[in-house]
Backbone as JSON, one array per atom type, in Angstrom:
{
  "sequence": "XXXXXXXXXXXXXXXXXXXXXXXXXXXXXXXXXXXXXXXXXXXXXXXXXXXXXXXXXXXXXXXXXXXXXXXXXXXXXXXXXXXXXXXXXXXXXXXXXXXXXXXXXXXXXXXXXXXXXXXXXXXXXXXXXXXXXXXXXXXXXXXXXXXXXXXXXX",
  "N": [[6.85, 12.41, 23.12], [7.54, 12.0, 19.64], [6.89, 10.84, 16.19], [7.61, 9.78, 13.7], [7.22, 9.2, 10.02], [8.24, 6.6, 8.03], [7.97, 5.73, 4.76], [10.14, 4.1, 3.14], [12.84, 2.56, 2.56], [14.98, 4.38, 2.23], [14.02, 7.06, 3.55], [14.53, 6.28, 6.58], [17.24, 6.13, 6.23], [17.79, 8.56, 6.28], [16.66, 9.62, 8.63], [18.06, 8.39, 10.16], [20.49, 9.73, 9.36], [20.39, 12.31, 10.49], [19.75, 11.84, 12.89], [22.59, 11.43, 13.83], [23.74, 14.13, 13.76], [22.93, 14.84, 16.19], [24.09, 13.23, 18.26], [26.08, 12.97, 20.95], [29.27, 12.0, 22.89], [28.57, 10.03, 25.66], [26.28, 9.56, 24.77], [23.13, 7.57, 24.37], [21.52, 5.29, 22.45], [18.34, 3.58, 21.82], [17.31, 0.68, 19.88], [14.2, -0.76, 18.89], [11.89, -3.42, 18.01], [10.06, -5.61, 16.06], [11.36, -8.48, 15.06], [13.25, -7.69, 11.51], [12.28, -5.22, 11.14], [13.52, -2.82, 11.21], [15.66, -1.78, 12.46], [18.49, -2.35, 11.83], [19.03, -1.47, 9.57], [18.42, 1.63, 10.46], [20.55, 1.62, 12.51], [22.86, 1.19, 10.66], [23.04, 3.54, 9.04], [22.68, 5.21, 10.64], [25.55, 5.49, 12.4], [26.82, 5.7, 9.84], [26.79, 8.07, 9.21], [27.79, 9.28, 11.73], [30.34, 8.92, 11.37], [30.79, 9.85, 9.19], [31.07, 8.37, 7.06], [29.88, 7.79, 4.07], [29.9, 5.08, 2.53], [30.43, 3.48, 3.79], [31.76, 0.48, 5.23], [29.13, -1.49, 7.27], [28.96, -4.13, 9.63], [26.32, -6.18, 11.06], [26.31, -6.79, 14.13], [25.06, -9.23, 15.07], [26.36, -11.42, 15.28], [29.02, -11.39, 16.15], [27.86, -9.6, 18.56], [29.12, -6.21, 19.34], [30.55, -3.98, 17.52], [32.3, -1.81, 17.21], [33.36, 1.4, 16.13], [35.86, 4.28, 15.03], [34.22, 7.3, 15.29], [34.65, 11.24, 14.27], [32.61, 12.55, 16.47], [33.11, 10.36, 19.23], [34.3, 7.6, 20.14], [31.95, 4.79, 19.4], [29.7, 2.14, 19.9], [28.2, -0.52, 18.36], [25.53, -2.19, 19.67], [24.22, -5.48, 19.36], [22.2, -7.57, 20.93], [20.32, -9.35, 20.84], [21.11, -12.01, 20.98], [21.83, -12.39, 23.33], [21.7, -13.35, 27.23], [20.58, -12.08, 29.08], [21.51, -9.18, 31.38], [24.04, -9.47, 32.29], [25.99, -10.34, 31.08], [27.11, -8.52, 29.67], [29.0, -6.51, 30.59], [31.53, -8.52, 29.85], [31.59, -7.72, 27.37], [32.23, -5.22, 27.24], [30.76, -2.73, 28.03], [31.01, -0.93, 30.33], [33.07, 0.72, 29.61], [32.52, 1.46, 26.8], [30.19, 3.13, 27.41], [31.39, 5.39, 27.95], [31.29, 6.85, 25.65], [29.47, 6.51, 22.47], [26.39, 4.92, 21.96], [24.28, 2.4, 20.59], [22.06, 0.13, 20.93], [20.32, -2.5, 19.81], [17.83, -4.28, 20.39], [17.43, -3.71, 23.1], [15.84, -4.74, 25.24], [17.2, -6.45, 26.69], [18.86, -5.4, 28.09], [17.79, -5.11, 30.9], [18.51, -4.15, 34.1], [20.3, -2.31, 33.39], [19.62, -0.13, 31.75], [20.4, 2.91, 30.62], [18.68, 5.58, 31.92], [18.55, 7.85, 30.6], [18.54, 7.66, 28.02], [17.91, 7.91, 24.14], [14.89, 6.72, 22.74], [14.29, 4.74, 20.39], [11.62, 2.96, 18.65], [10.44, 1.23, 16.45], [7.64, 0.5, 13.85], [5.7, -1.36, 11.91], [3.99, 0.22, 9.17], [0.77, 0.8, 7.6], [0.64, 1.36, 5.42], [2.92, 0.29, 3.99], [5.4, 0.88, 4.9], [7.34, 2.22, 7.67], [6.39, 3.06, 10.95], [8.34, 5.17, 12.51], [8.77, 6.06, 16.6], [10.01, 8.15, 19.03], [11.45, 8.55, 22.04], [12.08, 10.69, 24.41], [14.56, 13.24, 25.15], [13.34, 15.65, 23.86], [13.66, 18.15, 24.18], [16.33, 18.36, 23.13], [16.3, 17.23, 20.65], [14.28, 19.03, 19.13], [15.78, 21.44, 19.24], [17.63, 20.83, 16.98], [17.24, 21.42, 13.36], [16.81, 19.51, 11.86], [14.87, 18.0, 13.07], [13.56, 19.64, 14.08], [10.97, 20.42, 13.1], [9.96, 18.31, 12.94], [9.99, 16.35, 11.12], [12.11, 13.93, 9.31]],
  "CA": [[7.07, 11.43, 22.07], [7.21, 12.2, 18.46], [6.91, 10.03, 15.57], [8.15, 10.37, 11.74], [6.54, 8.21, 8.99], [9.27, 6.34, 7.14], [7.97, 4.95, 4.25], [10.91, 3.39, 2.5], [14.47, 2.43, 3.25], [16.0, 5.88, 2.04], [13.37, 7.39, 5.02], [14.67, 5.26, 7.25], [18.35, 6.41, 6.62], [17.53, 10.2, 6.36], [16.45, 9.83, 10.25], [19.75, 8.14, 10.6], [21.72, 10.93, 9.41], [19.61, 13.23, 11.08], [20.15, 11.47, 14.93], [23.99, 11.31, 14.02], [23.85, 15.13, 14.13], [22.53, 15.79, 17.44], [24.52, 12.64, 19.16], [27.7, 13.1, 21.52], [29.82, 10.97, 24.06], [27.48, 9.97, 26.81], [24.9, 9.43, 24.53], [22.75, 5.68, 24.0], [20.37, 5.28, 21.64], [17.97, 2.4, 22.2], [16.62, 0.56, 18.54], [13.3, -1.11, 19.37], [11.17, -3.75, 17.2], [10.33, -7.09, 15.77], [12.64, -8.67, 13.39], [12.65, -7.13, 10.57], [11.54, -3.94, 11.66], [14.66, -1.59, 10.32], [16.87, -1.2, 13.04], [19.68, -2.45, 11.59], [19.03, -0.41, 8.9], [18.43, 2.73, 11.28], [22.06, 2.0, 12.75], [23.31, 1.5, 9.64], [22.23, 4.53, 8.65], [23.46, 6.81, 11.73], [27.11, 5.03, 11.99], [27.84, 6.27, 8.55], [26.82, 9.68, 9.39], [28.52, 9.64, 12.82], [31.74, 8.46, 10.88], [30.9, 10.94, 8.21], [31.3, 7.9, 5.28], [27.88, 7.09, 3.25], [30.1, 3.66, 2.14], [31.47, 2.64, 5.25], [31.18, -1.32, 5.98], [28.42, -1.79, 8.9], [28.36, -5.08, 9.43], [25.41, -6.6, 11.91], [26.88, -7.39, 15.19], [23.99, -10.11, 15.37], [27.32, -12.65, 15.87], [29.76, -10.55, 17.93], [27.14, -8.74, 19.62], [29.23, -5.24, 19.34], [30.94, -3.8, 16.71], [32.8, -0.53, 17.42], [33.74, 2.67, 15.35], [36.29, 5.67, 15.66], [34.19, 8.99, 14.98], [34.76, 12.64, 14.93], [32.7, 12.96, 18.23], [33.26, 9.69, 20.03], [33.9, 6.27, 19.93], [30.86, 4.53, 18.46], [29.76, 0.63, 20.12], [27.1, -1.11, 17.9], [24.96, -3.54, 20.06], [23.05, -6.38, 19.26], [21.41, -8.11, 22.19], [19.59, -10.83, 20.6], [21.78, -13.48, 21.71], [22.38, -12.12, 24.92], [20.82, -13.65, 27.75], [20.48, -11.11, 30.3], [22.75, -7.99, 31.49], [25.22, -9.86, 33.13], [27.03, -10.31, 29.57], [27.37, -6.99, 28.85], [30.27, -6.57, 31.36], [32.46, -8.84, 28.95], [31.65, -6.57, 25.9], [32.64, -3.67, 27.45], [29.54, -2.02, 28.56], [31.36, 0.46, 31.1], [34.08, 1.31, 28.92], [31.41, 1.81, 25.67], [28.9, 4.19, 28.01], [31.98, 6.68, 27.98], [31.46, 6.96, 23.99], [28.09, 6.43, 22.07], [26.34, 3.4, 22.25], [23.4, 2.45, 19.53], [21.69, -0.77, 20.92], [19.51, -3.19, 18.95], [17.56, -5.6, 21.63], [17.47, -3.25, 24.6], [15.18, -5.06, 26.35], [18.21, -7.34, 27.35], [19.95, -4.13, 29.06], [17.45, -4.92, 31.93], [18.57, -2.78, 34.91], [21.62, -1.6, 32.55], [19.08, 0.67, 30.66], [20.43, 4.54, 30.96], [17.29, 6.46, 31.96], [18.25, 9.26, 29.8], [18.66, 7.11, 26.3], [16.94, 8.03, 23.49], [14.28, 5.11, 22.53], [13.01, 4.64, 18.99], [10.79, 2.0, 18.12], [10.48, 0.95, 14.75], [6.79, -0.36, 13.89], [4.8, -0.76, 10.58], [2.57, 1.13, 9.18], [-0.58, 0.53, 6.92], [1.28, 1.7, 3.98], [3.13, -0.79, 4.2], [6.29, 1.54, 5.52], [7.36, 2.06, 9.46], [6.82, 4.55, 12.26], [9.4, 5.34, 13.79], [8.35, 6.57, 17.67], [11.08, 9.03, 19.66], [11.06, 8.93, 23.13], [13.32, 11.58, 25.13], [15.61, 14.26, 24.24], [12.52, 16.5, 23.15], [14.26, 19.51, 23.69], [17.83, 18.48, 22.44], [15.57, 17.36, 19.31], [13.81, 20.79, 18.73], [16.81, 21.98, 18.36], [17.6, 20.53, 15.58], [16.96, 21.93, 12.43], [16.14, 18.25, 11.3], [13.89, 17.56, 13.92], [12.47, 21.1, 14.47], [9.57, 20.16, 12.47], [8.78, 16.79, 13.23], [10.2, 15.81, 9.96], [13.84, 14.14, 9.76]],
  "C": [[6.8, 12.09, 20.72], [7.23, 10.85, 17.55], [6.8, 10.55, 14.33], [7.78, 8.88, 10.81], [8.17, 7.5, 8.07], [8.82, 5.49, 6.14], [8.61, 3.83, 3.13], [12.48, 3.31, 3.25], [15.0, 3.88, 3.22], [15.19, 7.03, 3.5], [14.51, 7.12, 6.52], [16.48, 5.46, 7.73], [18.8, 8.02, 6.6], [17.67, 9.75, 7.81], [17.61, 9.1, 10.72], [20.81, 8.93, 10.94], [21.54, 11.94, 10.35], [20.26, 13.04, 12.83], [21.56, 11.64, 14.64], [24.77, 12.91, 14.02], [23.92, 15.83, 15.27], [23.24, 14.53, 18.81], [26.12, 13.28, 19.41], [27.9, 12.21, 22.39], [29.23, 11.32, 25.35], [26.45, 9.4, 26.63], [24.43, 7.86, 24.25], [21.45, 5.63, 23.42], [19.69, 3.98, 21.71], [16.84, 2.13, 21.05], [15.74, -0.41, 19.2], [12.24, -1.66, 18.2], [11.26, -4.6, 17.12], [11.08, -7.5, 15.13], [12.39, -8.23, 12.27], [12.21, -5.53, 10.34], [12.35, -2.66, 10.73], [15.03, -1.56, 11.29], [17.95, -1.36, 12.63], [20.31, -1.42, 10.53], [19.31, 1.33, 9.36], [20.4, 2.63, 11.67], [22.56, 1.8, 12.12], [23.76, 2.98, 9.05], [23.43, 6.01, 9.57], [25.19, 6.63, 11.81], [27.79, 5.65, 10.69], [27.74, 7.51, 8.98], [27.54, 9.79, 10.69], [29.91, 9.87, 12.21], [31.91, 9.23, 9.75], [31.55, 10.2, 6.48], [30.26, 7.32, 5.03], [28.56, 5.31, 2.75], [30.5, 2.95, 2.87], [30.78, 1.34, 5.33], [30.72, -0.8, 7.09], [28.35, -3.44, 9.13], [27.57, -5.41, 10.62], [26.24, -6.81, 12.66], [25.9, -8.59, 15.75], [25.15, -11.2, 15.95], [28.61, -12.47, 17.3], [29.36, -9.72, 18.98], [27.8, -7.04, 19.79], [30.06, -5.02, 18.56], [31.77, -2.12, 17.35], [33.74, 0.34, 16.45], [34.11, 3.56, 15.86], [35.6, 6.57, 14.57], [34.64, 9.93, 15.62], [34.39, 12.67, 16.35], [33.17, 12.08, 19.25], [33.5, 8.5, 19.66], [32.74, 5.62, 20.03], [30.81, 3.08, 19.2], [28.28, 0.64, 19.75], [26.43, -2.25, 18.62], [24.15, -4.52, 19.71], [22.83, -7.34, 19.87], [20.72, -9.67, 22.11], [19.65, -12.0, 21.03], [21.82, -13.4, 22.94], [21.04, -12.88, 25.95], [19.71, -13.14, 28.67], [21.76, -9.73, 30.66], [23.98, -8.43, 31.55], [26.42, -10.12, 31.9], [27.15, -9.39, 29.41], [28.55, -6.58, 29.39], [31.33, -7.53, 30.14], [32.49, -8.52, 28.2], [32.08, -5.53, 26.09], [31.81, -2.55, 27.58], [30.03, -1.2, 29.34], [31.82, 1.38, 30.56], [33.12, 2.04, 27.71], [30.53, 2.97, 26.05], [29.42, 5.35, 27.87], [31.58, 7.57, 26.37], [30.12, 7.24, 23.66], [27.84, 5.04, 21.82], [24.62, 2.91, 21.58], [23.51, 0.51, 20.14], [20.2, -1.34, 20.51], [18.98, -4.45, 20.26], [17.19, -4.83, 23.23], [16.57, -3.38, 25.81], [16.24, -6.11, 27.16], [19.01, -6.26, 28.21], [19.24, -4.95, 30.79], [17.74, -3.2, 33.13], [19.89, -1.86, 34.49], [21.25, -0.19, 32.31], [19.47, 2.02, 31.31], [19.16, 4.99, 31.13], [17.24, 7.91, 30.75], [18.65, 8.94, 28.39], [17.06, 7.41, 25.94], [16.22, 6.6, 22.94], [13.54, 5.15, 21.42], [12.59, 3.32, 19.04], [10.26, 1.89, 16.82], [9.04, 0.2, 14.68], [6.0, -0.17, 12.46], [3.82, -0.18, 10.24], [1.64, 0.66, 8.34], [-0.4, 0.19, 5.24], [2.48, 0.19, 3.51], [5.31, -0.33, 4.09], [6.43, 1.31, 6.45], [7.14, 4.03, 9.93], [7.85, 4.71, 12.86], [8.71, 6.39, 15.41], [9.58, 6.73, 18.78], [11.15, 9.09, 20.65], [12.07, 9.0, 23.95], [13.61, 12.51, 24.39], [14.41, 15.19, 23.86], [12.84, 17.48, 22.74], [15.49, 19.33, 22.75], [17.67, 17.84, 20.83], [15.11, 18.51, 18.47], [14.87, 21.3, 18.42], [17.81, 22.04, 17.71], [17.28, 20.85, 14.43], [16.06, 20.93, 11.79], [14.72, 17.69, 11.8], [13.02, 18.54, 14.98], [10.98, 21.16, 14.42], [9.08, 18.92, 12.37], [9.49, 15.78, 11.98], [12.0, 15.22, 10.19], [14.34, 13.16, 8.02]]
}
């Protein structure tokens, strides 16, 4: 596990750009926190850099639950879970088809027994400062070598 201090929004979308470097098709990133927390921000954040535009519309999928983007490496499905009740919805969003691509979900405690074992899992939590932690868990190596995330820093 690592963990990177983010104490402001622009933090927050550095480590955005940063993960949208070292993702490819296969990959599922799993955003983790209370409301409020910054994930939306976080996939905000990486979506533009996957898609390689800093102005690109993101909009929340809080209503359609997935949003999807053509990037360079892969097709891109934004999740947001919130509403969801359980897995068994995820099949009508396109959860098989989406796994082929990259897949950045917000809520992923609703995956249940969906959850890839080999997604990366941040957790977004505040800090003292009155910033967030972000906390990394997986990928260690395919982090390290990263330039961004060589040093802990992103």
């Amino acid at each position: 596990m690592r963990e990177i201090s983010l104490p402001d929004a622009q933090a927050t979308a550095r480590l955005g750009h940063a993960l949208a470097d070292v993702l490819r098709a296969g990959d599922c990133v799993l955003l983790e926190g209370d409301l409020g927390a910054g994930k939306t921000t976080l996939a905000r954040a990486l979506l533009r850099g996957l898609c390689d535009d800093g102005d690109m519309e993101v909009p929340s999928p809080s209503y359609t639950l997935v949003q999807v983007y053509d990037a360079p490496v892969a097709e891109v499905a934004h999740f947001d879970l919130w509403r969801l009740d359980g897995p068994e919805g995820l099949y009508e969003l396109g959860w098989d088809d989406a796994r082929e691509g990259i897949v950045v979900v917000e809520w992923p405690q609703r995956l249940g027994g969906l959850t890839p074992p080999d997604a990366l899992r941040i957790t977004l939590a505040p800090d003292a400062a009155g910033g967030r932690i972000a906390r990394l868990e997986g990928w260690d190596t395919r982090l390290a070598q990263s330039a961004a995330f060589g040093t802990g820093e992103a």
